[in-house]
């Protein structure tokens, strides 16, 4: 089966998509980028340097100089326009992870658009249907560009004030550096064939140990976003009044337990968790931790300041529900997708976005052959508006955060555990686990579907699902 895009001439495609816009930069003091009236948000990935407690690391990629990509804030139901101008010598595209955009705005090379050359601009225009915590990252040369830092948090604000006194996004990502701050190889074939290649420099918002001031006695919303290419974070939250309010963008339907040291919360690459925390009344410091080899390590510290605001968690308004369609399990057809280890010799390279140098993985025994999709068909074809169950079967002894673009889904059963039925776009498959997910195929297009351990994605564990 042939995808429709590669048959359209590149020039015609670009003319139809609002190319040739002036290049522009971001001027940001605070790292917040507010979509204001009518003005497009301009993004220009470029090379930069930053010191991670060591000599400066050069060759990083951000949208700002010397700082991580900014938090972008959009509003639910309000049209957004983002002009991406490529400031790199390499090709790129941008993807809005978790946002149910029209297919042409999804940023997936060859499947939805062509990769951009240097100084070329692509206009992404979409109206975010759902409020919550999302993120953005390139989908071309994904391994390199994400490892070099090009991952940012994207917040879609609710239409009304929930009542927090502070709202802090935490972009969790490890870098791989040597003692002199030089970048180590993004991944190793050995790692890619197994659990993945872990970084050695844990950061939050590109800081080793950030401390943020927050109002004593106040209510803070923390948005934790796992943007690492490999790491499954094990999170531990402080022993304070608080709750998990959203999972992968959407308000929770079923409670997720507050994680403690003996039962940490797993946050896999691509996933997000929003928490509400009631801060202590006195001036003090609290921390959220991640476990690294069972040892807790602070990922952010919050310093409470001022006289207590004396707030109460019960004063928060509930998050507004997102407009998601509930799948009809009585009529849903089931498609099975099997994730396995399929060493297939050398990879293929049929595109410009750095696809497979090696092949280790497969979906339904077929390793993804590369970026360009004119030789492979969809893994499943879903009829627009119908309900489906996708049976995700992990036949490997490794864990895989499985991500579907364009649609949200509900995990409905697992062979290994009780999963809360919370809406998501990325579900962590434990080793040898089978999880059934349910969805309504209500967004037409060819939707990328892959493991979010980028080394796995880029060595075969990828494909796409067609909704028509
Ligand atoms: Cu977050 Cu296809 O990616
Ligand atoms: Cu995505
Ligand atoms: Cu994987």
CSV table of C-alpha atoms and ligand atoms in Angstrom, one decimal:
chain,number,residue,atom,x,y,z
A,1,UNK,CA,0.0,0.0,0.0
A,2,UNK,CA,1.2,3.4,-0.9
A,3,UNK,CA,1.0,6.5,1.3
A,4,UNK,CA,-0.4,9.5,-0.6
A,5,UNK,CA,2.2,12.1,0.3
A,6,UNK,CA,5.4,10.9,-1.5
A,7,UNK,CA,3.5,11.1,-4.8
A,8,UNK,CA,2.9,14.8,-4.4
A,9,UNK,CA,5.7,16.9,-5.8
A,10,UNK,CA,7.8,18.5,-3.1
A,11,UNK,CA,7.4,22.0,-4.5
A,12,UNK,CA,3.6,21.7,-4.8
A,13,UNK,CA,3.5,20.4,-1.3
A,14,UNK,CA,5.5,23.2,0.1
A,15,UNK,CA,3.5,25.9,-1.7
A,16,UNK,CA,0.3,24.4,-0.3
A,17,UNK,CA,1.6,24.5,3.2
A,18,UNK,CA,2.6,28.1,3.8
A,19,UNK,CA,6.3,27.8,3.3
A,20,UNK,CA,8.7,30.6,2.5
A,21,UNK,CA,8.0,32.6,5.6
A,22,UNK,CA,10.6,34.9,7.1
A,23,UNK,CA,12.9,33.3,9.6
A,24,UNK,CA,12.5,34.5,13.1
A,25,UNK,CA,13.9,34.0,16.5
A,26,UNK,CA,12.5,33.7,20.0
A,27,UNK,CA,13.1,36.4,22.5
A,28,UNK,CA,12.3,34.9,25.8
A,29,UNK,CA,13.2,36.1,29.2
A,30,UNK,CA,11.3,33.6,31.3
A,31,UNK,CA,11.2,30.6,29.1
A,32,UNK,CA,7.5,31.0,28.6
A,33,UNK,CA,6.1,31.5,25.2
A,34,UNK,CA,2.6,32.7,25.2
A,35,UNK,CA,0.5,32.4,22.1
A,36,UNK,CA,-0.8,36.0,21.8
A,37,UNK,CA,-3.3,37.4,19.4
A,38,UNK,CA,-2.7,36.3,15.9
A,39,UNK,CA,1.1,36.4,16.1
A,40,UNK,CA,2.6,33.1,15.0
A,41,UNK,CA,5.0,31.5,17.5
A,42,UNK,CA,8.4,31.3,15.8
A,43,UNK,CA,10.7,28.4,16.5
A,44,UNK,CA,14.2,28.1,15.1
A,45,UNK,CA,16.3,25.1,16.3
A,46,UNK,CA,19.9,26.1,16.3
A,47,UNK,CA,23.2,24.9,17.8
A,48,UNK,CA,24.1,26.1,21.3
A,49,UNK,CA,26.3,25.4,24.3
A,50,UNK,CA,25.5,24.9,28.0
A,51,UNK,CA,27.5,23.9,31.1
A,52,UNK,CA,26.1,20.9,33.0
A,53,UNK,CA,28.3,21.3,36.1
A,54,UNK,CA,31.3,20.5,33.9
A,55,UNK,CA,33.2,22.4,31.1
A,56,UNK,CA,30.7,23.7,28.5
A,57,UNK,CA,29.1,21.2,26.3
A,58,UNK,CA,29.0,22.3,22.7
A,59,UNK,CA,26.9,21.1,19.9
A,60,UNK,CA,23.6,21.1,21.8
A,61,UNK,CA,20.3,22.0,20.0
A,62,UNK,CA,17.7,24.4,21.4
A,63,UNK,CA,15.4,27.1,20.4
A,64,UNK,CA,17.3,29.6,22.5
A,65,UNK,CA,20.9,30.2,23.2
A,66,UNK,CA,22.4,28.5,26.2
A,67,UNK,CA,19.0,27.4,27.6
A,68,UNK,CA,16.6,24.6,27.1
A,69,UNK,CA,13.7,24.9,24.6
A,70,UNK,CA,11.0,27.0,26.2
A,71,UNK,CA,7.7,26.0,27.7
A,72,UNK,CA,5.1,26.8,25.1
A,73,UNK,CA,1.6,27.7,26.4
A,74,UNK,CA,-1.4,27.4,24.2
A,75,UNK,CA,-5.1,27.6,25.1
A,76,UNK,CA,-7.6,24.8,24.7
A,77,UNK,CA,-9.8,25.5,21.7
A,78,UNK,CA,-7.9,28.6,20.6
A,79,UNK,CA,-6.1,28.3,17.2
A,80,UNK,CA,-2.3,28.2,17.3
A,81,UNK,CA,0.1,29.0,14.6
A,82,UNK,CA,3.8,27.9,14.9
A,83,UNK,CA,6.3,28.7,12.3
A,84,UNK,CA,9.3,26.3,12.4
A,85,UNK,CA,12.3,27.5,10.6
A,86,UNK,CA,15.2,25.1,10.4
A,87,UNK,CA,18.4,26.8,11.8
A,88,UNK,CA,20.4,23.6,11.5
A,89,UNK,CA,22.5,22.1,8.7
A,90,UNK,CA,20.6,18.9,9.2
A,91,UNK,CA,17.0,18.1,8.2
A,92,UNK,CA,14.3,18.5,10.8
A,93,UNK,CA,10.5,18.5,11.5
A,94,UNK,CA,8.5,19.2,14.7
A,95,UNK,CA,6.0,16.9,16.4
A,96,UNK,CA,3.4,17.9,19.0
A,97,UNK,CA,3.4,14.8,21.2
A,98,UNK,CA,0.0,13.9,22.6
A,99,UNK,CA,-1.9,16.7,20.9
A,100,UNK,CA,-4.7,15.5,18.6
A,101,UNK,CA,-3.8,17.6,15.6
A,102,UNK,CA,-5.0,17.2,12.0
A,103,UNK,CA,-2.7,14.7,10.4
A,104,UNK,CA,-0.9,17.2,8.1
A,105,UNK,CA,0.3,19.1,11.2
A,106,UNK,CA,1.8,16.0,12.9
A,107,UNK,CA,5.4,16.6,11.9
A,108,UNK,CA,6.2,13.1,10.8
A,109,UNK,CA,8.6,13.0,7.8
A,110,UNK,CA,7.2,11.4,4.6
A,111,UNK,CA,4.1,10.2,6.4
A,112,UNK,CA,2.7,13.8,6.8
A,113,UNK,CA,5.3,16.2,5.5
A,114,UNK,CA,8.8,16.5,3.9
A,115,UNK,CA,11.8,17.2,6.1
A,116,UNK,CA,12.9,20.8,6.1
A,117,UNK,CA,16.3,21.9,4.9
A,118,UNK,CA,18.2,24.7,6.5
A,119,UNK,CA,16.3,28.1,6.5
A,120,UNK,CA,13.1,26.4,5.3
A,121,UNK,CA,9.9,27.2,7.2
A,122,UNK,CA,6.9,25.1,7.8
A,123,UNK,CA,3.7,26.5,9.3
A,124,UNK,CA,2.0,24.3,11.8
A,125,UNK,CA,-1.6,25.5,12.4
A,126,UNK,CA,-3.9,23.6,14.7
A,127,UNK,CA,-6.4,24.1,17.5
A,128,UNK,CA,-5.6,22.0,20.5
A,129,UNK,CA,-8.8,20.2,21.5
A,130,UNK,CA,-7.5,19.0,24.9
A,131,UNK,CA,-6.1,20.9,27.8
A,132,UNK,CA,-3.1,19.5,29.7
A,133,UNK,CA,0.6,18.8,29.6
A,134,UNK,CA,2.1,17.8,26.3
A,135,UNK,CA,5.5,18.2,24.7
A,136,UNK,CA,7.3,18.8,21.4
A,137,UNK,CA,10.3,17.2,19.8
A,138,UNK,CA,11.6,16.7,16.3
A,139,UNK,CA,10.6,13.6,14.4
A,140,UNK,CA,13.5,13.7,11.9
A,141,UNK,CA,17.0,12.7,13.1
A,142,UNK,CA,15.0,12.2,16.3
A,143,UNK,CA,17.8,10.3,18.0
A,144,UNK,CA,20.4,12.9,17.5
A,145,UNK,CA,18.3,16.0,17.9
A,146,UNK,CA,16.5,14.8,21.0
A,147,UNK,CA,19.8,13.6,22.6
A,148,UNK,CA,21.3,17.1,21.9
A,149,UNK,CA,18.5,18.7,23.8
A,150,UNK,CA,15.6,19.5,21.4
A,151,UNK,CA,12.7,18.6,23.6
A,152,UNK,CA,10.3,21.1,25.2
A,153,UNK,CA,7.1,21.1,27.3
A,154,UNK,CA,3.9,22.3,25.7
A,155,UNK,CA,1.1,23.3,28.1
A,156,UNK,CA,-2.5,23.6,26.9
A,157,UNK,CA,-4.2,25.8,29.4
A,158,UNK,CA,-7.7,25.0,30.6
A,159,UNK,CA,-10.4,27.6,29.7
A,160,UNK,CA,-10.7,28.6,33.4
A,161,UNK,CA,-8.4,29.1,36.3
A,162,UNK,CA,-8.0,25.9,38.4
A,163,UNK,CA,-6.7,27.9,41.4
A,164,UNK,CA,-3.0,27.1,41.7
A,165,UNK,CA,-0.6,29.6,43.2
A,166,UNK,CA,2.3,28.3,41.0
A,167,UNK,CA,2.6,26.1,37.9
A,168,UNK,CA,6.0,24.6,37.1
A,169,UNK,CA,7.0,22.5,34.2
A,170,UNK,CA,9.8,20.0,34.7
A,171,UNK,CA,11.5,18.7,31.6
A,172,UNK,CA,13.3,15.5,32.7
A,173,UNK,CA,16.1,14.4,30.5
A,174,UNK,CA,19.5,12.8,30.8
A,175,UNK,CA,22.5,13.8,28.7
A,176,UNK,CA,25.4,11.5,27.9
A,177,UNK,CA,28.7,13.4,28.6
A,178,UNK,CA,32.3,12.6,29.3
A,179,UNK,CA,34.3,14.2,32.2
A,180,UNK,CA,35.1,17.2,30.0
A,181,UNK,CA,31.5,17.9,29.1
A,182,UNK,CA,31.9,16.4,25.6
A,183,UNK,CA,28.9,14.5,24.2
A,184,UNK,CA,29.2,10.8,24.1
A,185,UNK,CA,27.6,8.8,21.3
A,186,UNK,CA,23.8,9.1,21.6
A,187,UNK,CA,23.4,5.4,21.7
A,188,UNK,CA,25.3,2.1,21.4
A,189,UNK,CA,24.2,-0.8,19.2
A,190,UNK,CA,24.4,-3.0,22.4
A,191,UNK,CA,22.0,-0.7,24.2
A,192,UNK,CA,19.7,-0.3,21.2
A,193,UNK,CA,19.3,-4.1,21.0
A,194,UNK,CA,18.4,-4.3,24.7
A,195,UNK,CA,17.0,-1.8,27.2
A,196,UNK,CA,18.5,1.2,25.6
A,197,UNK,CA,21.5,3.4,26.2
A,198,UNK,CA,21.2,5.4,29.4
A,199,UNK,CA,22.5,8.9,29.9
A,200,UNK,CA,24.8,9.7,32.8
A,201,UNK,CA,23.9,13.4,33.5
A,202,UNK,CA,20.4,13.7,34.9
A,203,UNK,CA,18.8,17.1,34.4
A,204,UNK,CA,15.6,18.9,35.0
A,205,UNK,CA,15.1,21.9,32.7
A,206,UNK,CA,18.8,21.4,31.8
A,207,UNK,CA,19.7,22.0,35.5
A,208,UNK,CA,21.5,19.4,37.6
A,209,UNK,CA,19.7,20.4,40.8
A,210,UNK,CA,17.2,23.2,40.3
A,211,UNK,CA,15.6,25.0,43.2
A,212,UNK,CA,12.5,27.0,42.6
A,213,UNK,CA,10.9,29.5,45.0
A,214,UNK,CA,7.2,28.8,45.7
A,215,UNK,CA,4.8,30.4,48.1
A,216,UNK,CA,4.6,28.8,51.6
A,217,UNK,CA,1.2,27.2,52.3
A,218,UNK,CA,0.3,27.5,48.6
A,219,UNK,CA,-0.9,25.1,46.0
A,220,UNK,CA,1.5,24.2,43.3
A,221,UNK,CA,1.0,22.3,40.0
A,222,UNK,CA,4.0,20.4,38.8
A,223,UNK,CA,4.0,19.0,35.3
A,224,UNK,CA,6.6,16.3,35.0
A,225,UNK,CA,7.5,15.4,31.5
A,226,UNK,CA,9.8,12.4,30.6
A,227,UNK,CA,11.5,13.7,27.4
A,228,UNK,CA,14.6,11.4,27.7
A,229,UNK,CA,15.2,9.1,24.7
A,230,UNK,CA,15.6,6.0,26.9
A,231,UNK,CA,15.2,6.5,30.7
A,232,UNK,CA,12.1,5.2,32.5
A,233,UNK,CA,12.0,7.5,35.5
A,234,UNK,CA,11.2,6.1,38.9
A,235,UNK,CA,9.6,8.9,40.7
A,236,UNK,CA,9.1,9.4,44.5
A,237,UNK,CA,7.0,12.3,45.7
A,238,UNK,CA,7.3,14.0,49.1
A,239,UNK,CA,5.2,13.1,52.1
A,240,UNK,CA,2.9,16.1,51.8
A,241,UNK,CA,-0.8,16.6,51.0
A,242,UNK,CA,-1.1,16.1,47.3
A,243,UNK,CA,-2.5,14.1,44.5
A,244,UNK,CA,-2.0,13.1,40.9
A,245,UNK,CA,-4.4,15.1,38.9
A,246,UNK,CA,-3.6,14.3,35.3
A,247,UNK,CA,-1.9,11.5,33.4
A,248,UNK,CA,-0.5,12.0,29.9
A,249,UNK,CA,-2.3,15.3,29.5
A,250,UNK,CA,-5.8,14.2,30.6
A,251,UNK,CA,-7.5,14.5,34.0
A,252,UNK,CA,-7.3,11.1,35.7
A,253,UNK,CA,-10.5,9.0,35.7
A,254,UNK,CA,-9.1,6.5,38.2
A,255,UNK,CA,-6.7,7.5,41.0
A,256,UNK,CA,-3.0,6.9,40.6
A,257,UNK,CA,-1.4,6.1,44.0
A,258,UNK,CA,1.0,8.7,45.4
A,259,UNK,CA,4.5,7.2,44.8
A,260,UNK,CA,6.8,6.4,47.7
A,261,UNK,CA,10.2,5.0,47.9
A,262,UNK,CA,9.1,1.4,48.1
A,263,UNK,CA,6.5,1.9,45.3
A,264,UNK,CA,7.9,4.5,42.8
A,265,UNK,CA,5.9,5.8,39.9
A,266,UNK,CA,7.2,4.7,36.5
A,267,UNK,CA,7.2,7.6,34.0
A,268,UNK,CA,8.4,6.2,30.6
A,269,UNK,CA,9.8,8.2,27.7
A,270,UNK,CA,7.0,10.3,26.3
A,271,UNK,CA,4.8,10.2,29.4
A,272,UNK,CA,3.6,13.1,31.6
A,273,UNK,CA,2.2,13.4,35.1
A,274,UNK,CA,0.6,16.5,36.7
A,275,UNK,CA,0.5,16.7,40.4
A,276,UNK,CA,-1.1,19.1,42.9
A,277,UNK,CA,0.9,19.7,46.0
A,278,UNK,CA,0.0,21.7,49.2
A,279,UNK,CA,3.2,23.3,50.3
A,280,UNK,CA,4.3,23.5,53.9
A,281,UNK,CA,3.3,26.6,55.9
A,282,UNK,CA,6.8,27.5,57.1
A,283,UNK,CA,9.9,28.5,55.1
A,284,UNK,CA,11.6,25.3,54.2
A,285,UNK,CA,12.7,23.1,51.3
A,286,UNK,CA,11.1,20.0,49.9
A,287,UNK,CA,12.1,17.8,47.1
A,288,UNK,CA,10.8,15.4,44.5
A,289,UNK,CA,13.1,12.5,43.9
A,290,UNK,CA,13.9,9.9,41.3
A,291,UNK,CA,15.5,6.6,42.1
A,292,UNK,CA,18.8,5.9,40.4
A,293,UNK,CA,20.0,2.4,41.2
A,294,UNK,CA,17.6,2.4,44.2
A,295,UNK,CA,19.1,5.6,45.6
A,296,UNK,CA,16.8,8.7,45.8
A,297,UNK,CA,18.2,11.7,44.0
A,298,UNK,CA,16.4,15.1,44.0
A,299,UNK,CA,15.1,16.0,40.6
A,300,UNK,CA,13.7,19.4,41.8
A,301,UNK,CA,13.8,21.2,45.1
A,302,UNK,CA,11.1,23.7,46.1
A,303,UNK,CA,11.9,26.5,48.6
A,304,UNK,CA,8.8,27.9,50.3
A,305,UNK,CA,8.9,31.6,51.0
A,306,UNK,CA,6.8,34.2,52.6
A,307,UNK,CA,3.9,34.0,55.0
A,308,UNK,CA,1.7,31.0,54.6
A,309,UNK,CA,-1.1,31.4,52.0
A,310,UNK,CA,-3.0,28.8,54.0
A,311,UNK,CA,-4.5,27.2,51.0
A,312,UNK,CA,-6.5,24.0,50.9
A,313,UNK,CA,-6.3,21.3,48.2
A,314,UNK,CA,-10.1,21.1,48.3
A,315,UNK,CA,-10.2,24.7,47.0
A,316,UNK,CA,-8.9,23.6,43.6
A,317,UNK,CA,-11.5,23.4,40.8
A,318,UNK,CA,-11.5,20.0,39.1
A,319,UNK,CA,-9.7,20.0,35.7
A,320,UNK,CA,-12.1,20.4,32.9
A,321,UNK,CA,-12.9,17.2,31.0
A,322,UNK,CA,-11.3,16.8,27.5
A,323,UNK,CA,-13.7,16.0,24.6
A,324,UNK,CA,-12.8,12.4,24.1
A,325,UNK,CA,-15.1,9.7,22.8
A,326,UNK,CA,-15.6,6.6,24.9
A,327,UNK,CA,-15.0,3.5,22.9
A,328,UNK,CA,-17.8,1.0,22.6
A,329,UNK,CA,-16.3,-2.2,23.7
A,330,UNK,CA,-19.4,-4.3,22.7
A,331,UNK,CA,-18.8,-3.5,19.0
A,332,UNK,CA,-15.0,-2.9,19.0
A,333,UNK,CA,-13.0,-5.1,16.6
A,334,UNK,CA,-9.6,-6.3,17.8
A,335,UNK,CA,-6.2,-5.9,16.1
A,336,UNK,CA,-3.2,-7.6,17.5
A,337,UNK,CA,0.2,-6.0,17.4
A,338,UNK,CA,3.3,-8.0,18.4
A,339,UNK,CA,6.5,-6.3,19.5
A,340,UNK,CA,9.6,-8.5,19.2
A,341,UNK,CA,13.2,-8.7,18.7
A,342,UNK,CA,14.0,-9.3,15.0
A,343,UNK,CA,17.6,-8.9,14.2
A,344,UNK,CA,17.6,-8.5,10.5
A,345,UNK,CA,21.2,-7.6,9.7
A,346,UNK,CA,22.0,-4.0,8.7
A,347,UNK,CA,19.3,-1.4,8.6
A,348,UNK,CA,18.2,0.4,5.6
A,349,UNK,CA,18.4,4.1,5.0
A,350,UNK,CA,15.8,5.3,2.5
A,351,UNK,CA,15.2,8.8,3.8
A,352,UNK,CA,16.9,11.9,5.1
A,353,UNK,CA,15.9,11.6,8.7
A,354,UNK,CA,18.5,9.1,9.9
A,355,UNK,CA,16.5,5.9,9.8
A,356,UNK,CA,17.9,2.6,10.7
A,357,UNK,CA,21.6,2.1,10.8
A,358,UNK,CA,20.8,-1.3,12.4
A,359,UNK,CA,17.7,-3.4,12.8
A,360,UNK,CA,16.9,-5.1,16.0
A,361,UNK,CA,13.1,-4.8,16.5
A,362,UNK,CA,9.9,-5.3,14.8
A,363,UNK,CA,6.1,-4.9,14.9
A,364,UNK,CA,4.2,-8.0,13.7
A,365,UNK,CA,7.6,-9.4,12.8
A,366,UNK,CA,8.3,-6.6,10.3
A,367,UNK,CA,11.0,-4.2,11.2
A,368,UNK,CA,10.2,-0.7,10.0
A,369,UNK,CA,12.4,-0.2,6.9
A,370,UNK,CA,13.2,3.5,7.3
A,371,UNK,CA,11.6,6.9,7.1
A,372,UNK,CA,10.1,6.8,3.6
A,373,UNK,CA,6.9,4.9,3.7
A,374,UNK,CA,6.1,4.2,0.0
A,375,UNK,CA,7.3,0.6,0.4
A,376,UNK,CA,5.3,-0.3,3.5
A,377,UNK,CA,1.6,-0.3,4.3
A,378,UNK,CA,-0.2,0.5,7.6
A,379,UNK,CA,0.0,-2.0,10.5
A,380,UNK,CA,-3.8,-1.7,10.8
A,381,UNK,CA,-6.6,0.1,9.0
A,382,UNK,CA,-9.3,1.5,11.1
A,383,UNK,CA,-12.6,2.9,9.9
A,384,UNK,CA,-13.3,6.5,10.9
A,385,UNK,CA,-15.6,6.8,13.9
A,386,UNK,CA,-15.5,3.1,14.8
A,387,UNK,CA,-14.3,1.7,18.1
A,388,UNK,CA,-11.3,-0.7,18.3
A,389,UNK,CA,-9.2,-2.7,20.7
A,390,UNK,CA,-5.5,-2.9,20.0
A,391,UNK,CA,-3.9,-5.9,21.7
A,392,UNK,CA,-0.3,-4.9,22.4
A,393,UNK,CA,1.7,-8.1,22.9
A,394,UNK,CA,5.3,-7.7,24.1
A,395,UNK,CA,7.3,-10.8,23.1
A,396,UNK,CA,10.5,-9.4,24.3
A,397,UNK,CA,12.2,-9.3,27.7
A,398,UNK,CA,12.5,-5.5,27.5
A,399,UNK,CA,10.1,-2.7,28.3
A,400,UNK,CA,8.6,-0.5,25.6
A,401,UNK,CA,6.6,2.7,26.0
A,402,UNK,CA,4.3,2.3,23.0
A,403,UNK,CA,3.1,5.6,21.6
A,404,UNK,CA,0.3,6.3,19.1
A,405,UNK,CA,0.0,9.7,17.4
A,406,UNK,CA,-3.2,11.6,16.7
A,407,UNK,CA,-5.6,9.6,19.0
A,408,UNK,CA,-6.0,9.1,22.8
A,409,UNK,CA,-6.7,5.6,24.1
A,410,UNK,CA,-7.6,3.8,27.3
A,411,UNK,CA,-5.8,0.8,28.7
A,412,UNK,CA,-8.5,-1.7,29.5
A,413,UNK,CA,-6.6,-4.8,30.6
A,414,UNK,CA,-3.2,-6.2,31.2
A,415,UNK,CA,-1.9,-9.7,31.8
A,416,UNK,CA,0.3,-8.6,34.6
A,417,UNK,CA,-1.3,-5.8,36.6
A,418,UNK,CA,-4.3,-3.6,37.4
A,419,UNK,CA,-3.9,-0.6,35.2
A,420,UNK,CA,-6.0,2.5,36.0
A,421,UNK,CA,-8.2,3.4,33.0
A,422,UNK,CA,-6.7,6.8,32.3
A,423,UNK,CA,-6.5,8.3,28.9
A,424,UNK,CA,-3.1,8.2,27.4
A,425,UNK,CA,-1.1,8.3,24.2
A,426,UNK,CA,1.9,6.3,25.5
A,427,UNK,CA,1.6,3.1,27.5
A,428,UNK,CA,4.5,1.3,29.1
A,429,UNK,CA,4.6,-2.4,28.2
A,430,UNK,CA,6.5,-4.4,30.7
A,431,UNK,CA,8.5,-7.4,29.6
A,432,UNK,CA,6.2,-10.1,28.2
A,433,UNK,CA,3.1,-8.1,29.1
A,434,UNK,CA,0.0,-8.0,26.9
A,435,UNK,CA,-2.1,-4.8,27.3
A,436,UNK,CA,-5.4,-4.2,25.5
A,437,UNK,CA,-6.1,-0.6,24.7
A,438,UNK,CA,-9.4,0.8,23.4
A,439,UNK,CA,-10.0,3.8,21.3
A,440,UNK,CA,-12.4,5.5,18.9
A,441,UNK,CA,-10.7,6.0,15.5
A,442,UNK,CA,-12.1,9.6,15.3
A,443,UNK,CA,-9.1,11.4,13.7
A,444,UNK,CA,-8.4,10.6,10.1
A,445,UNK,CA,-4.9,10.1,8.7
A,446,UNK,CA,-1.8,7.9,8.9
A,447,UNK,CA,-0.6,8.0,12.5
A,448,UNK,CA,2.9,7.0,13.5
A,449,UNK,CA,3.0,4.2,16.1
A,450,UNK,CA,6.2,3.3,17.8
A,451,UNK,CA,8.3,2.7,20.8
A,452,UNK,CA,9.4,5.9,22.5
A,453,UNK,CA,12.8,4.5,23.4
A,454,UNK,CA,14.2,6.2,20.4
A,455,UNK,CA,16.9,3.6,19.8
A,456,UNK,CA,14.1,1.0,19.5
A,457,UNK,CA,12.0,3.2,17.3
A,458,UNK,CA,15.0,3.8,15.0
A,459,UNK,CA,16.0,0.2,14.8
A,460,UNK,CA,12.7,-1.2,13.7
A,461,UNK,CA,10.1,-0.8,16.4
A,462,UNK,CA,7.9,1.6,14.4
A,463,UNK,CA,5.1,1.7,11.9
A,464,UNK,CA,1.8,3.5,11.3
A,465,UNK,CA,-1.9,3.0,11.7
A,466,UNK,CA,-4.3,4.3,9.1
A,467,UNK,CA,-7.7,5.8,10.1
A,468,UNK,CA,-9.9,6.5,7.0
B,1,LIG,CU1,6.8,11.7,20.9
B,1,LIG,CU2,6.3,9.8,17.4
B,1,LIG,O1,6.6,10.8,19.1
B,2,LIG,CU1,3.6,11.7,19.3
B,3,LIG,CU1,11.1,-0.2,23.0
